[in-house]
mmCIF file of C-alpha atoms and ligand atoms in Angstrom:
data_model
loop_
_atom_site.group_PDB
_atom_site.id
_atom_site.type_symbol
_atom_site.label_atom_id
_atom_site.label_comp_id
_atom_site.label_asym_id
_atom_site.label_seq_id
_atom_site.Cartn_x
_atom_site.Cartn_y
_atom_site.Cartn_z
ATOM 1 C CA MET A 169 0.011 -0.002 0.005
ATOM 2 C CA HIS A 170 1.285 3.445 -0.947
ATOM 3 C CA ARG A 171 2.252 5.576 2.108
ATOM 4 C CA PHE A 172 0.520 8.922 2.617
ATOM 5 C CA THR A 173 0.324 11.648 5.233
ATOM 6 C CA LEU A 174 -3.004 12.491 6.887
ATOM 7 C CA VAL A 175 -3.340 16.253 7.346
ATOM 8 C CA ARG A 176 -5.768 17.940 9.748
ATOM 9 C CA LEU A 177 -6.472 21.639 9.180
ATOM 10 C CA PRO A 178 -8.725 23.945 11.208
ATOM 11 C CA THR A 179 -10.824 25.534 8.435
ATOM 12 C CA ALA A 180 -12.312 24.686 5.056
ATOM 13 C CA ALA A 181 -10.547 27.683 3.504
ATOM 14 C CA GLU A 182 -7.138 26.312 4.568
ATOM 15 C CA ALA A 183 -8.053 22.821 3.383
ATOM 16 C CA ALA A 184 -9.114 24.213 0.005
ATOM 17 C CA GLN A 185 -5.841 26.142 -0.391
ATOM 18 C CA ARG A 186 -3.828 23.076 0.616
ATOM 19 C CA VAL A 187 -5.301 20.777 -2.058
ATOM 20 C CA ALA A 188 -5.445 23.505 -4.723
ATOM 21 C CA ALA A 189 -1.675 24.040 -4.276
ATOM 22 C CA ALA A 190 -0.881 20.437 -5.360
ATOM 23 C CA PRO A 191 -3.995 18.782 -6.852
ATOM 24 C CA GLN A 192 -2.009 15.909 -8.419
ATOM 25 C CA THR A 193 -0.740 14.607 -5.081
ATOM 26 C CA ARG A 194 -3.306 15.733 -2.472
ATOM 27 C CA ARG A 195 -6.906 14.534 -1.929
ATOM 28 C CA PHE A 196 -9.730 15.288 0.469
ATOM 29 C CA ARG A 197 -10.797 12.384 2.630
ATOM 30 C CA ALA A 198 -14.399 12.067 3.895
ATOM 31 C CA GLY A 199 -15.629 8.520 4.661
ATOM 32 C CA GLY A 200 -12.733 7.144 2.637
ATOM 33 C CA ILE A 201 -14.746 4.333 0.974
ATOM 34 C CA ASP A 202 -14.066 5.136 -2.673
ATOM 35 C CA LEU A 203 -10.760 6.859 -1.975
ATOM 36 C CA ILE A 204 -9.241 3.782 -0.293
ATOM 37 C CA ASP A 205 -10.759 1.517 -2.999
ATOM 38 C CA HIS A 206 -8.749 3.538 -5.509
ATOM 39 C CA PHE A 207 -5.524 2.914 -3.550
ATOM 40 C CA LYS A 208 -6.248 -0.798 -3.243
ATOM 41 C CA GLU A 209 -7.093 -1.056 -6.953
ATOM 42 C CA GLY A 210 -3.835 0.711 -7.904
ATOM 43 C CA LEU A 211 -5.706 3.609 -9.523
ATOM 44 C CA ASP A 212 -4.488 6.467 -7.325
ATOM 45 C CA ALA A 213 -1.530 7.096 -5.024
ATOM 46 C CA PRO A 214 -1.630 10.593 -3.452
ATOM 47 C CA ASP A 215 1.020 11.724 -0.969
ATOM 48 C CA GLU A 216 -1.383 13.563 1.297
ATOM 49 C CA LEU A 217 -4.974 13.185 2.458
ATOM 50 C CA VAL A 218 -6.671 16.249 3.941
ATOM 51 C CA GLU A 219 -9.170 15.024 6.546
ATOM 52 C CA LEU A 220 -12.491 16.790 5.977
ATOM 53 C CA ARG A 221 -13.986 15.358 9.176
ATOM 54 C CA ALA A 222 -11.427 17.331 11.233
ATOM 55 C CA LEU A 223 -12.508 20.739 9.869
ATOM 56 C CA GLY A 224 -13.726 23.315 12.387
ATOM 57 C CA GLY A 225 -15.161 26.801 11.978
ATOM 58 C CA ALA A 226 -18.616 27.649 10.588
ATOM 59 C CA GLU A 227 -18.135 25.510 7.457
ATOM 60 C CA GLY A 228 -16.943 22.503 9.484
ATOM 61 C CA GLU A 229 -20.058 22.778 11.617
ATOM 62 C CA ARG A 230 -22.348 23.129 8.592
ATOM 63 C CA MET A 231 -20.719 20.099 6.956
ATOM 64 C CA ARG A 232 -21.748 17.868 9.865
ATOM 65 C CA GLY A 233 -25.356 19.011 10.390
ATOM 66 C CA ILE A 234 -28.872 18.854 8.970
ATOM 67 C CA THR A 235 -30.683 22.128 9.631
ATOM 68 C CA GLU A 236 -33.855 23.854 8.461
ATOM 69 C CA HIS A 237 -34.564 27.573 8.020
ATOM 70 C CA ASP A 238 -37.822 28.939 6.512
ATOM 71 C CA GLY A 239 -38.529 25.493 5.051
ATOM 72 C CA VAL A 240 -35.140 25.258 3.317
ATOM 73 C CA TRP A 241 -33.059 22.261 4.464
ATOM 74 C CA SER A 242 -29.270 22.324 4.548
ATOM 75 C CA VAL A 243 -27.661 18.866 4.603
ATOM 76 C CA GLY A 244 -23.913 18.883 5.402
ATOM 77 C CA ALA A 245 -21.555 17.099 3.044
ATOM 78 C CA LEU A 246 -20.202 15.004 5.950
ATOM 79 C CA VAL A 247 -23.634 13.671 6.921
ATOM 80 C CA THR A 248 -23.480 9.923 6.422
ATOM 81 C CA LEU A 249 -25.904 7.941 4.256
ATOM 82 C CA ALA A 250 -27.047 6.133 7.450
ATOM 83 C CA GLN A 251 -27.900 9.492 9.115
ATOM 84 C CA LEU A 252 -29.821 10.600 6.003
ATOM 85 C CA ALA A 253 -31.706 7.316 5.754
ATOM 86 C CA GLU A 254 -32.865 7.652 9.361
ATOM 87 C CA PHE A 255 -33.727 11.367 9.214
ATOM 88 C CA GLY A 256 -37.459 11.416 9.915
ATOM 89 C CA ASP A 257 -37.970 15.215 9.907
ATOM 90 C CA PHE A 258 -37.962 15.405 6.122
ATOM 91 C CA GLY A 259 -41.452 13.913 5.985
ATOM 92 C CA PRO A 260 -43.083 12.672 2.747
ATOM 93 C CA ALA A 261 -41.986 15.769 0.803
ATOM 94 C CA PHE A 262 -38.367 14.524 0.689
ATOM 95 C CA ALA A 263 -39.016 10.785 1.002
ATOM 96 C CA ALA A 264 -36.898 10.012 -2.116
ATOM 97 C CA ILE A 265 -33.778 11.296 -0.369
ATOM 98 C CA ARG A 266 -34.278 9.059 2.665
ATOM 99 C CA GLU A 267 -35.208 6.081 0.484
ATOM 100 C CA ALA A 268 -32.169 6.560 -1.794
ATOM 101 C CA ALA A 269 -29.771 6.874 1.142
ATOM 102 C CA GLY A 270 -31.235 3.758 2.795
ATOM 103 C CA SER A 271 -31.014 1.712 -0.382
ATOM 104 C CA ALA A 272 -27.334 2.422 -1.249
ATOM 105 C CA ALA A 273 -24.560 -0.073 -0.476
ATOM 106 C CA THR A 274 -24.642 -1.946 2.876
ATOM 107 C CA PRO A 275 -25.416 -0.854 6.461
ATOM 108 C CA GLY A 276 -21.684 -0.833 7.279
ATOM 109 C CA ILE A 277 -20.783 1.302 4.268
ATOM 110 C CA ARG A 278 -23.686 3.667 4.910
ATOM 111 C CA ASN A 279 -22.283 4.300 8.399
ATOM 112 C CA ALA A 280 -19.035 5.651 6.941
ATOM 113 C CA ALA A 281 -20.004 6.967 3.487
ATOM 114 C CA THR A 282 -20.794 10.680 3.353
ATOM 115 C CA LEU A 283 -23.140 12.667 1.142
ATOM 116 C CA GLY A 284 -20.290 14.701 -0.427
ATOM 117 C CA GLY A 285 -18.183 11.620 -1.119
ATOM 118 C CA ASN A 286 -21.180 9.800 -2.548
ATOM 119 C CA LEU A 287 -21.712 12.567 -5.132
ATOM 120 C CA LEU A 288 -18.017 12.581 -6.090
ATOM 121 C CA GLN A 289 -17.306 8.810 -6.153
ATOM 122 C CA ARG A 290 -15.780 7.640 -9.404
ATOM 123 C CA PRO A 291 -17.506 5.297 -11.905
ATOM 124 C CA ARG A 292 -17.766 1.531 -11.477
ATOM 125 C CA CYS A 293 -16.951 0.674 -15.136
ATOM 126 C CA TRP A 294 -14.795 -2.466 -14.835
ATOM 127 C CA TYR A 295 -12.430 -1.281 -17.548
ATOM 128 C CA TYR A 296 -11.804 1.922 -15.579
ATOM 129 C CA ARG A 297 -11.395 -0.057 -12.359
ATOM 130 C CA HIS A 298 -8.725 -2.314 -13.981
ATOM 131 C CA ALA A 299 -5.278 -0.865 -13.176
ATOM 132 C CA ASP A 300 -3.725 -2.129 -16.428
ATOM 133 C CA LEU A 301 -6.312 -0.685 -18.847
ATOM 134 C CA GLU A 302 -5.800 2.874 -20.084
ATOM 135 C CA CYS A 303 -9.233 3.767 -21.431
ATOM 136 C CA LEU A 304 -10.462 7.251 -22.393
ATOM 137 C CA LYS A 305 -11.296 8.006 -18.773
ATOM 138 C CA LYS A 306 -7.611 7.586 -17.844
ATOM 139 C CA GLY A 307 -6.427 9.639 -20.816
ATOM 140 C CA GLY A 308 -6.094 6.642 -23.172
ATOM 141 C CA GLY A 309 -7.324 6.418 -26.752
ATOM 142 C CA GLN A 310 -10.429 4.217 -26.633
ATOM 143 C CA CYS A 311 -13.509 3.157 -24.714
ATOM 144 C CA PHE A 312 -13.267 -0.592 -24.137
ATOM 145 C CA ALA A 313 -16.941 -0.792 -23.137
ATOM 146 C CA LEU A 314 -18.136 0.285 -26.572
ATOM 147 C CA THR A 315 -17.307 -3.080 -28.112
ATOM 148 C CA GLY A 316 -16.684 -5.053 -24.886
ATOM 149 C CA ASP A 317 -18.904 -6.183 -22.023
ATOM 150 C CA ASN A 318 -21.213 -3.225 -21.664
ATOM 151 C CA ARG A 319 -24.062 -4.760 -19.678
ATOM 152 C CA TYR A 320 -23.832 -2.056 -16.973
ATOM 153 C CA HIS A 321 -23.234 0.912 -19.261
ATOM 154 C CA ALA A 322 -25.168 3.909 -20.544
ATOM 155 C CA VAL A 323 -28.230 3.781 -22.812
ATOM 156 C CA LEU A 324 -28.824 7.551 -22.726
ATOM 157 C CA GLY A 325 -26.311 10.374 -23.327
ATOM 158 C CA GLY A 326 -23.370 7.981 -23.795
ATOM 159 C CA GLY A 327 -20.171 8.693 -25.733
ATOM 160 C CA PRO A 328 -17.292 8.979 -25.995
ATOM 161 C CA SER A 329 -17.292 7.270 -22.546
ATOM 162 C CA PHE A 330 -20.325 5.115 -21.676
ATOM 163 C CA ILE A 331 -20.081 5.075 -17.889
ATOM 164 C CA VAL A 332 -23.236 5.319 -15.813
ATOM 165 C CA HIS A 333 -22.979 7.805 -12.993
ATOM 166 C CA PRO A 334 -22.633 5.770 -9.776
ATOM 167 C CA SER A 335 -24.244 8.112 -7.222
ATOM 168 C CA THR A 336 -27.650 7.137 -5.893
ATOM 169 C CA LEU A 337 -27.988 10.347 -3.882
ATOM 170 C CA ALA A 338 -27.344 12.448 -6.997
ATOM 171 C CA VAL A 339 -30.510 11.060 -8.590
ATOM 172 C CA ALA A 340 -32.682 11.904 -5.591
ATOM 173 C CA LEU A 341 -31.135 15.373 -5.250
ATOM 174 C CA LEU A 342 -31.642 16.100 -8.949
ATOM 175 C CA ALA A 343 -35.352 15.311 -8.585
ATOM 176 C CA HIS A 344 -35.461 17.861 -5.762
ATOM 177 C CA ASP A 345 -33.688 20.727 -7.622
ATOM 178 C CA ALA A 346 -31.047 20.739 -4.865
ATOM 179 C CA ARG A 347 -28.244 23.319 -4.753
ATOM 180 C CA VAL A 348 -24.643 22.570 -3.905
ATOM 181 C CA HIS A 349 -22.684 24.947 -1.633
ATOM 182 C CA VAL A 350 -18.968 24.905 -2.180
ATOM 183 C CA VAL A 351 -15.880 26.567 -0.645
ATOM 184 C CA GLY A 352 -12.764 26.810 -2.749
ATOM 185 C CA PRO A 353 -9.438 28.596 -2.956
ATOM 186 C CA LYS A 354 -11.293 31.586 -4.461
ATOM 187 C CA GLY A 355 -14.030 31.588 -1.807
ATOM 188 C CA PRO A 356 -17.591 30.257 -1.621
ATOM 189 C CA ARG A 357 -20.039 29.688 -4.489
ATOM 190 C CA SER A 358 -23.252 27.759 -5.079
ATOM 191 C CA LEU A 359 -24.527 25.846 -8.104
ATOM 192 C CA ALA A 360 -27.518 23.746 -9.081
ATOM 193 C CA VAL A 361 -26.872 20.032 -8.508
ATOM 194 C CA ALA A 362 -27.396 19.459 -12.270
ATOM 195 C CA GLU A 363 -24.417 21.785 -12.873
ATOM 196 C CA LEU A 364 -22.175 19.686 -10.634
ATOM 197 C CA PHE A 365 -22.077 16.836 -13.153
ATOM 198 C CA SER A 366 -20.290 16.985 -16.461
ATOM 199 C CA PRO A 367 -20.907 14.701 -19.487
ATOM 200 C CA PRO A 368 -18.039 12.858 -21.179
ATOM 201 C CA THR A 369 -18.483 15.012 -24.304
ATOM 202 C CA VAL A 370 -16.912 17.871 -22.282
ATOM 203 C CA ASP A 371 -14.032 15.805 -20.879
ATOM 204 C CA PRO A 372 -14.214 11.990 -20.603
ATOM 205 C CA THR A 373 -11.664 11.974 -17.739
ATOM 206 C CA ARG A 374 -13.928 13.946 -15.383
ATOM 207 C CA GLU A 375 -17.443 13.499 -13.966
ATOM 208 C CA HIS A 376 -17.858 16.810 -12.124
ATOM 209 C CA THR A 377 -17.246 20.516 -12.570
ATOM 210 C CA LEU A 378 -15.540 21.393 -9.266
ATOM 211 C CA ALA A 379 -12.252 23.234 -9.557
ATOM 212 C CA ALA A 380 -9.108 21.918 -7.845
ATOM 213 C CA GLY A 381 -9.394 22.398 -4.087
ATOM 214 C CA GLU A 382 -13.158 23.031 -4.045
ATOM 215 C CA ILE A 383 -14.980 21.393 -1.117
ATOM 216 C CA ILE A 384 -18.674 20.573 -1.042
ATOM 217 C CA VAL A 385 -19.883 22.078 2.238
ATOM 218 C CA ALA A 386 -23.624 21.367 2.072
ATOM 219 C CA ILE A 387 -26.573 20.547 -0.134
ATOM 220 C CA GLU A 388 -29.604 22.782 0.087
ATOM 221 C CA LEU A 389 -33.139 21.510 -0.584
ATOM 222 C CA PRO A 390 -35.645 24.185 -1.662
ATOM 223 C CA ALA A 391 -38.687 24.708 0.526
ATOM 224 C CA ALA A 392 -41.500 22.254 -0.223
ATOM 225 C CA GLY A 393 -45.238 22.936 -0.142
ATOM 226 C CA ALA A 394 -47.462 20.774 2.041
ATOM 227 C CA GLN A 395 -48.566 18.748 -1.015
ATOM 228 C CA GLN A 396 -45.084 17.832 -2.229
ATOM 229 C CA ARG A 397 -44.306 14.095 -2.419
ATOM 230 C CA SER A 398 -41.295 12.193 -3.673
ATOM 231 C CA SER A 399 -40.250 8.604 -4.093
ATOM 232 C CA TYR A 400 -37.233 6.527 -5.185
ATOM 233 C CA ALA A 401 -37.104 3.096 -6.822
ATOM 234 C CA ALA A 402 -34.118 0.920 -7.738
ATOM 235 C CA ALA A 403 -33.465 -2.541 -9.149
ATOM 236 C CA LYS A 404 -30.302 -4.478 -8.266
ATOM 237 C CA GLU A 405 -28.872 -7.901 -8.969
ATOM 238 C CA LYS A 406 -28.310 -8.249 -5.205
ATOM 239 C CA GLN A 407 -30.368 -6.215 -2.747
ATOM 240 C CA SER A 408 -27.299 -5.352 -0.651
ATOM 241 C CA HIS A 409 -23.643 -4.788 -1.491
ATOM 242 C CA ASP A 410 -24.416 -3.571 -5.001
ATOM 243 C CA TRP A 411 -24.969 -0.517 -7.155
ATOM 244 C CA PRO A 412 -28.333 -0.413 -8.969
ATOM 245 C CA LEU A 413 -28.922 -1.619 -12.514
ATOM 246 C CA GLY A 414 -31.392 1.223 -12.805
ATOM 247 C CA GLU A 415 -32.906 3.785 -10.424
ATOM 248 C CA VAL A 416 -35.515 6.530 -10.527
ATOM 249 C CA ALA A 417 -36.474 9.474 -8.289
ATOM 250 C CA VAL A 418 -39.706 11.409 -8.723
ATOM 251 C CA ARG A 419 -40.917 14.612 -7.118
ATOM 252 C CA CYS A 420 -44.337 16.189 -7.651
ATOM 253 C CA ARG A 421 -47.418 17.606 -5.980
ATOM 254 C CA VAL A 422 -51.037 16.742 -6.748
ATOM 255 C CA GLU A 423 -53.393 19.732 -6.416
ATOM 256 C CA GLY A 424 -57.013 19.745 -7.528
ATOM 257 C CA GLY A 425 -56.478 16.337 -9.108
ATOM 258 C CA THR A 426 -53.583 17.636 -11.240
ATOM 259 C CA LEU A 427 -49.871 16.829 -11.230
ATOM 260 C CA LEU A 428 -47.693 19.908 -10.772
ATOM 261 C CA ASP A 429 -43.959 20.688 -10.433
ATOM 262 C CA VAL A 430 -43.041 17.246 -11.690
ATOM 263 C CA ARG A 431 -39.392 16.177 -11.739
ATOM 264 C CA VAL A 432 -38.194 12.814 -13.002
ATOM 265 C CA ALA A 433 -34.553 11.807 -12.536
ATOM 266 C CA LEU A 434 -33.012 8.552 -13.740
ATOM 267 C CA GLY A 435 -29.854 6.823 -12.521
ATOM 268 C CA HIS A 436 -27.521 4.165 -13.931
ATOM 269 C CA VAL A 437 -28.701 4.839 -17.459
ATOM 270 C CA ALA A 438 -26.408 7.761 -18.428
ATOM 271 C CA PRO A 439 -22.964 9.241 -17.663
ATOM 272 C CA ILE A 440 -24.661 11.946 -15.586
ATOM 273 C CA PRO A 441 -27.736 11.740 -13.338
ATOM 274 C CA TRP A 442 -30.379 12.084 -16.053
ATOM 275 C CA ARG A 443 -33.354 14.418 -15.988
ATOM 276 C CA ALA A 444 -36.163 12.874 -18.036
ATOM 277 C CA ARG A 445 -37.759 16.068 -19.332
ATOM 278 C CA GLU A 446 -39.842 14.167 -21.903
ATOM 279 C CA ALA A 447 -41.532 12.244 -19.082
ATOM 280 C CA GLU A 448 -42.044 15.456 -17.093
ATOM 281 C CA ALA A 449 -43.778 17.057 -20.110
ATOM 282 C CA VAL A 450 -46.159 14.080 -20.370
ATOM 283 C CA LEU A 451 -47.066 14.289 -16.671
ATOM 284 C CA GLU A 452 -47.172 18.023 -15.930
ATOM 285 C CA GLY A 453 -50.690 19.441 -15.592
ATOM 286 C CA LYS A 454 -52.447 16.081 -16.111
ATOM 287 C CA ALA A 455 -54.565 13.943 -13.823
ATOM 288 C CA PRO A 456 -52.394 11.107 -12.443
ATOM 289 C CA SER A 457 -53.385 7.628 -13.664
ATOM 290 C CA ALA A 458 -51.780 4.294 -14.428
ATOM 291 C CA ALA A 459 -52.265 4.915 -18.166
ATOM 292 C CA LEU A 460 -50.541 8.289 -17.952
ATOM 293 C CA PHE A 461 -47.604 6.717 -16.095
ATOM 294 C CA VAL A 462 -47.150 4.174 -18.909
ATOM 295 C CA GLN A 463 -46.956 7.079 -21.416
ATOM 296 C CA ALA A 464 -44.463 8.943 -19.193
ATOM 297 C CA ALA A 465 -42.255 5.845 -18.864
ATOM 298 C CA ASP A 466 -42.280 5.340 -22.657
ATOM 299 C CA ALA A 467 -41.344 9.011 -23.152
ATOM 300 C CA ALA A 468 -38.512 8.821 -20.593
ATOM 301 C CA MET A 469 -36.775 6.043 -22.535
ATOM 302 C CA ALA A 470 -37.821 6.950 -26.094
ATOM 303 C CA LYS A 471 -34.357 8.248 -26.996
ATOM 304 C CA ALA A 472 -32.431 5.395 -25.397
ATOM 305 C CA LYS A 473 -29.764 3.773 -27.591
ATOM 306 C CA PRO A 474 -28.726 0.454 -26.077
ATOM 307 C CA LEU A 475 -25.289 -1.048 -26.643
ATOM 308 C CA ASP A 476 -24.915 -4.788 -27.366
ATOM 309 C CA HIS A 477 -25.611 -6.053 -23.826
ATOM 310 C CA ASN A 478 -27.649 -3.423 -21.963
ATOM 311 C CA GLY A 479 -31.015 -3.279 -23.761
ATOM 312 C CA TYR A 480 -32.674 -4.689 -20.595
ATOM 313 C CA LYS A 481 -32.215 -1.254 -18.984
ATOM 314 C CA ILE A 482 -35.025 0.207 -21.095
ATOM 315 C CA PRO A 483 -37.953 -1.936 -19.819
ATOM 316 C CA LEU A 484 -36.334 -2.060 -16.356
ATOM 317 C CA THR A 485 -36.193 1.731 -16.031
ATOM 318 C CA LYS A 486 -39.707 2.145 -17.411
ATOM 319 C CA GLY A 487 -41.032 -0.238 -14.747
ATOM 320 C CA LEU A 488 -39.110 1.604 -11.999
ATOM 321 C CA LEU A 489 -40.526 4.936 -13.129
ATOM 322 C CA ARG A 490 -44.094 3.621 -13.089
ATOM 323 C CA ASP A 491 -43.492 2.202 -9.620
ATOM 324 C CA ALA A 492 -42.056 5.505 -8.299
ATOM 325 C CA LEU A 493 -44.972 7.490 -9.790
ATOM 326 C CA HIS A 494 -47.578 5.183 -8.231
ATOM 327 C CA ARG A 495 -45.939 5.525 -4.839
ATOM 328 C CA ALA A 496 -45.483 9.320 -5.044
ATOM 329 C CA THR A 497 -49.103 9.948 -6.110
ATOM 330 C CA GLY A 498 -50.939 7.163 -4.280
ATOM 331 C CA VAL A 499 -52.548 5.976 -7.545
ATOM 332 C CA ALA A 500 -53.254 2.265 -7.142
ATOM 333 C CA ILE A 501 -51.215 -0.168 -9.239
ATOM 334 C CA PRO A 502 -53.576 -1.988 -11.657
ATOM 335 C CA GLU A 503 -54.132 -5.696 -10.910
HETATM 336 C C1 FAD B 667 -20.081 -2.725 -1.886
HETATM 337 C C2 FAD B 667 -20.417 -1.288 -2.182
HETATM 338 C C3 FAD B 667 -21.711 -0.990 -2.625
HETATM 339 C C4 FAD B 667 -22.015 0.347 -2.912
HETATM 340 N N1 FAD B 667 -23.302 0.643 -3.366
HETATM 341 C C5 FAD B 667 -23.613 1.929 -3.683
HETATM 342 C C6 FAD B 667 -24.915 2.296 -4.142
HETATM 343 O O1 FAD B 667 -25.816 1.452 -4.288
HETATM 344 N N2 FAD B 667 -25.159 3.606 -4.446
HETATM 345 C C7 FAD B 667 -24.200 4.555 -4.272
HETATM 346 O O2 FAD B 667 -24.462 5.713 -4.544
HETATM 347 N N3 FAD B 667 -22.974 4.254 -3.817
HETATM 348 C C8 FAD B 667 -22.663 2.965 -3.508
HETATM 349 N N4 FAD B 667 -21.421 2.666 -3.059
HETATM 350 C C9 FAD B 667 -20.392 3.733 -3.051
HETATM 351 C C10 FAD B 667 -20.302 4.442 -1.726
HETATM 352 O O3 FAD B 667 -21.572 4.928 -1.353
HETATM 353 C C11 FAD B 667 -19.326 5.619 -1.945
HETATM 354 O O4 FAD B 667 -18.038 5.087 -2.179
HETATM 355 C C12 FAD B 667 -19.295 6.529 -0.759
HETATM 356 O O5 FAD B 667 -20.544 7.166 -0.618
HETATM 357 C C13 FAD B 667 -18.229 7.574 -0.912
HETATM 358 O O6 FAD B 667 -18.333 8.460 0.173
HETATM 359 P P1 FAD B 667 -17.087 8.716 1.138
HETATM 360 O O7 FAD B 667 -17.501 9.677 2.161
HETATM 361 O O8 FAD B 667 -16.514 7.408 1.611
HETATM 362 O O9 FAD B 667 -16.091 9.397 0.111
HETATM 363 P P2 FAD B 667 -14.517 9.308 -0.026
HETATM 364 O O10 FAD B 667 -14.115 7.971 -0.506
HETATM 365 O O11 FAD B 667 -13.859 9.836 1.220
HETATM 366 O O12 FAD B 667 -14.324 10.384 -1.186
HETATM 367 C C14 FAD B 667 -14.717 10.127 -2.517
HETATM 368 C C15 FAD B 667 -14.207 11.262 -3.383
HETATM 369 O O13 FAD B 667 -14.860 12.450 -3.080
HETATM 370 C C16 FAD B 667 -13.940 13.466 -2.621
HETATM 371 N N5 FAD B 667 -14.662 14.161 -1.538
HETATM 372 C C17 FAD B 667 -15.337 13.568 -0.509
HETATM 373 N N6 FAD B 667 -16.042 14.488 0.170
HETATM 374 C C18 FAD B 667 -15.813 15.676 -0.419
HETATM 375 C C19 FAD B 667 -16.289 17.005 -0.190
HETATM 376 N N7 FAD B 667 -17.136 17.282 0.787
HETATM 377 N N8 FAD B 667 -15.848 17.992 -1.019
HETATM 378 C C20 FAD B 667 -14.992 17.720 -2.036
HETATM 379 N N9 FAD B 667 -14.505 16.486 -2.311
HETATM 380 C C21 FAD B 667 -14.919 15.482 -1.513
HETATM 381 C C22 FAD B 667 -12.711 12.710 -2.187
HETATM 382 O O14 FAD B 667 -11.542 13.495 -2.330
HETATM 383 C C23 FAD B 667 -12.714 11.551 -3.177
HETATM 384 O O15 FAD B 667 -12.190 11.977 -4.408
HETATM 385 C C24 FAD B 667 -21.061 1.373 -2.736
HETATM 386 C C25 FAD B 667 -19.795 1.048 -2.248
HETATM 387 C C26 FAD B 667 -19.477 -0.254 -1.982
HETATM 388 C C27 FAD B 667 -18.085 -0.588 -1.479
HETATM 389 S S1 SF4 B 668 -17.111 3.522 -20.359
HETATM 390 FE FE1 SF4 B 668 -15.685 5.166 -19.814
HETATM 391 S S2 SF4 B 668 -14.578 4.296 -18.077
HETATM 392 FE FE2 SF4 B 668 -15.531 2.567 -19.152
HETATM 393 S S3 SF4 B 668 -14.041 1.836 -20.696
HETATM 394 FE FE3 SF4 B 668 -15.291 3.341 -21.690
HETATM 395 S S4 SF4 B 668 -14.112 5.261 -21.428
HETATM 396 FE FE4 SF4 B 668 -13.382 3.831 -19.914
#
């Protein structure tokens, strides 16, 4: 195992400066799950880890807490998936976030894995995870998945890399129009969660838009009306210890028998958490029904382009979306 130094600094500003000064050899450490996997897999060997859990000051405090002000929730980047899964105060308006957190990984991993690290974990593509293969994501010349075993790869928005984004929480946060608060060497800024993720057409070696040294401090969830509901659905080969084959998060409200403010986000189908705007357009302003949900599911996957081995993701994701819509709206599933 490569030797590294663990560095504890008092403030987020100092931590940001520290990593920005040598981004090739320094990394932030949160729960350490994906970071240490990279060391073990021979994919990364930094000299220094800056321990985010040691940060003090106002940002350090915000990173560890879940707070509410005027209906707006702030969830710290160091909050673990287990804490999120058990957080009852969200109520049904943010149910998808609790359900997503509780479905990811295993109980042991959820106890250590943090929200910030979950959003920034690297892809699971087995060609990327193989230390001896230099694919596009590692600066090489080709995508091995395109002609290889691509059963877990993208059916929407793929190319030149066909990864699927691995973060379960990203899908739920996208459905909630969350904002990401960041502190970096140039100070604080905030961005929509959709702007955090970057498609491989921009740069196949990167999945996010953070600059070197930028730290996610917290995720903010916009205030929800009393009628807001959300739900999350996933399908896996194994119920525990596994990333999903497909996942869906839905947010909406039903007022006067009409669906409003509908958001549909899909996971494990595209290189970024995928907003299914075509499905939203089918649903918005209509009366919820099983027949409408079938139309929305068809619309969500209408532009899918399967590779040789991942066509199953299309019916699978359609079924998950119908399930999530039934649960969010309370419309009974037909016999
Ligand atoms: C068996 C198994 C099953 C899994 N199943 C799932 C699943 O179903 N769904 C799912 O989403 N995930 C799954 N995971 C992945 C796991 O949830 C992530 O690895 C974990 O959430 C990463 O969080 P962490 O706090 O350990 O991050 P770390 O490993 O500490 O960090 C990951 C990356 O993020 C950076 N980073 C961390 N926090 C910050 C921050 N606040 N600001 C800036 N940079 C930061 C680090 O520098 C590093 O590059 C699974 C993992 C395993 C081992
Ligand atoms: S999908 Fe992306 S990570 Fe996987 S082999 Fe292709 S370029 Fe590499």
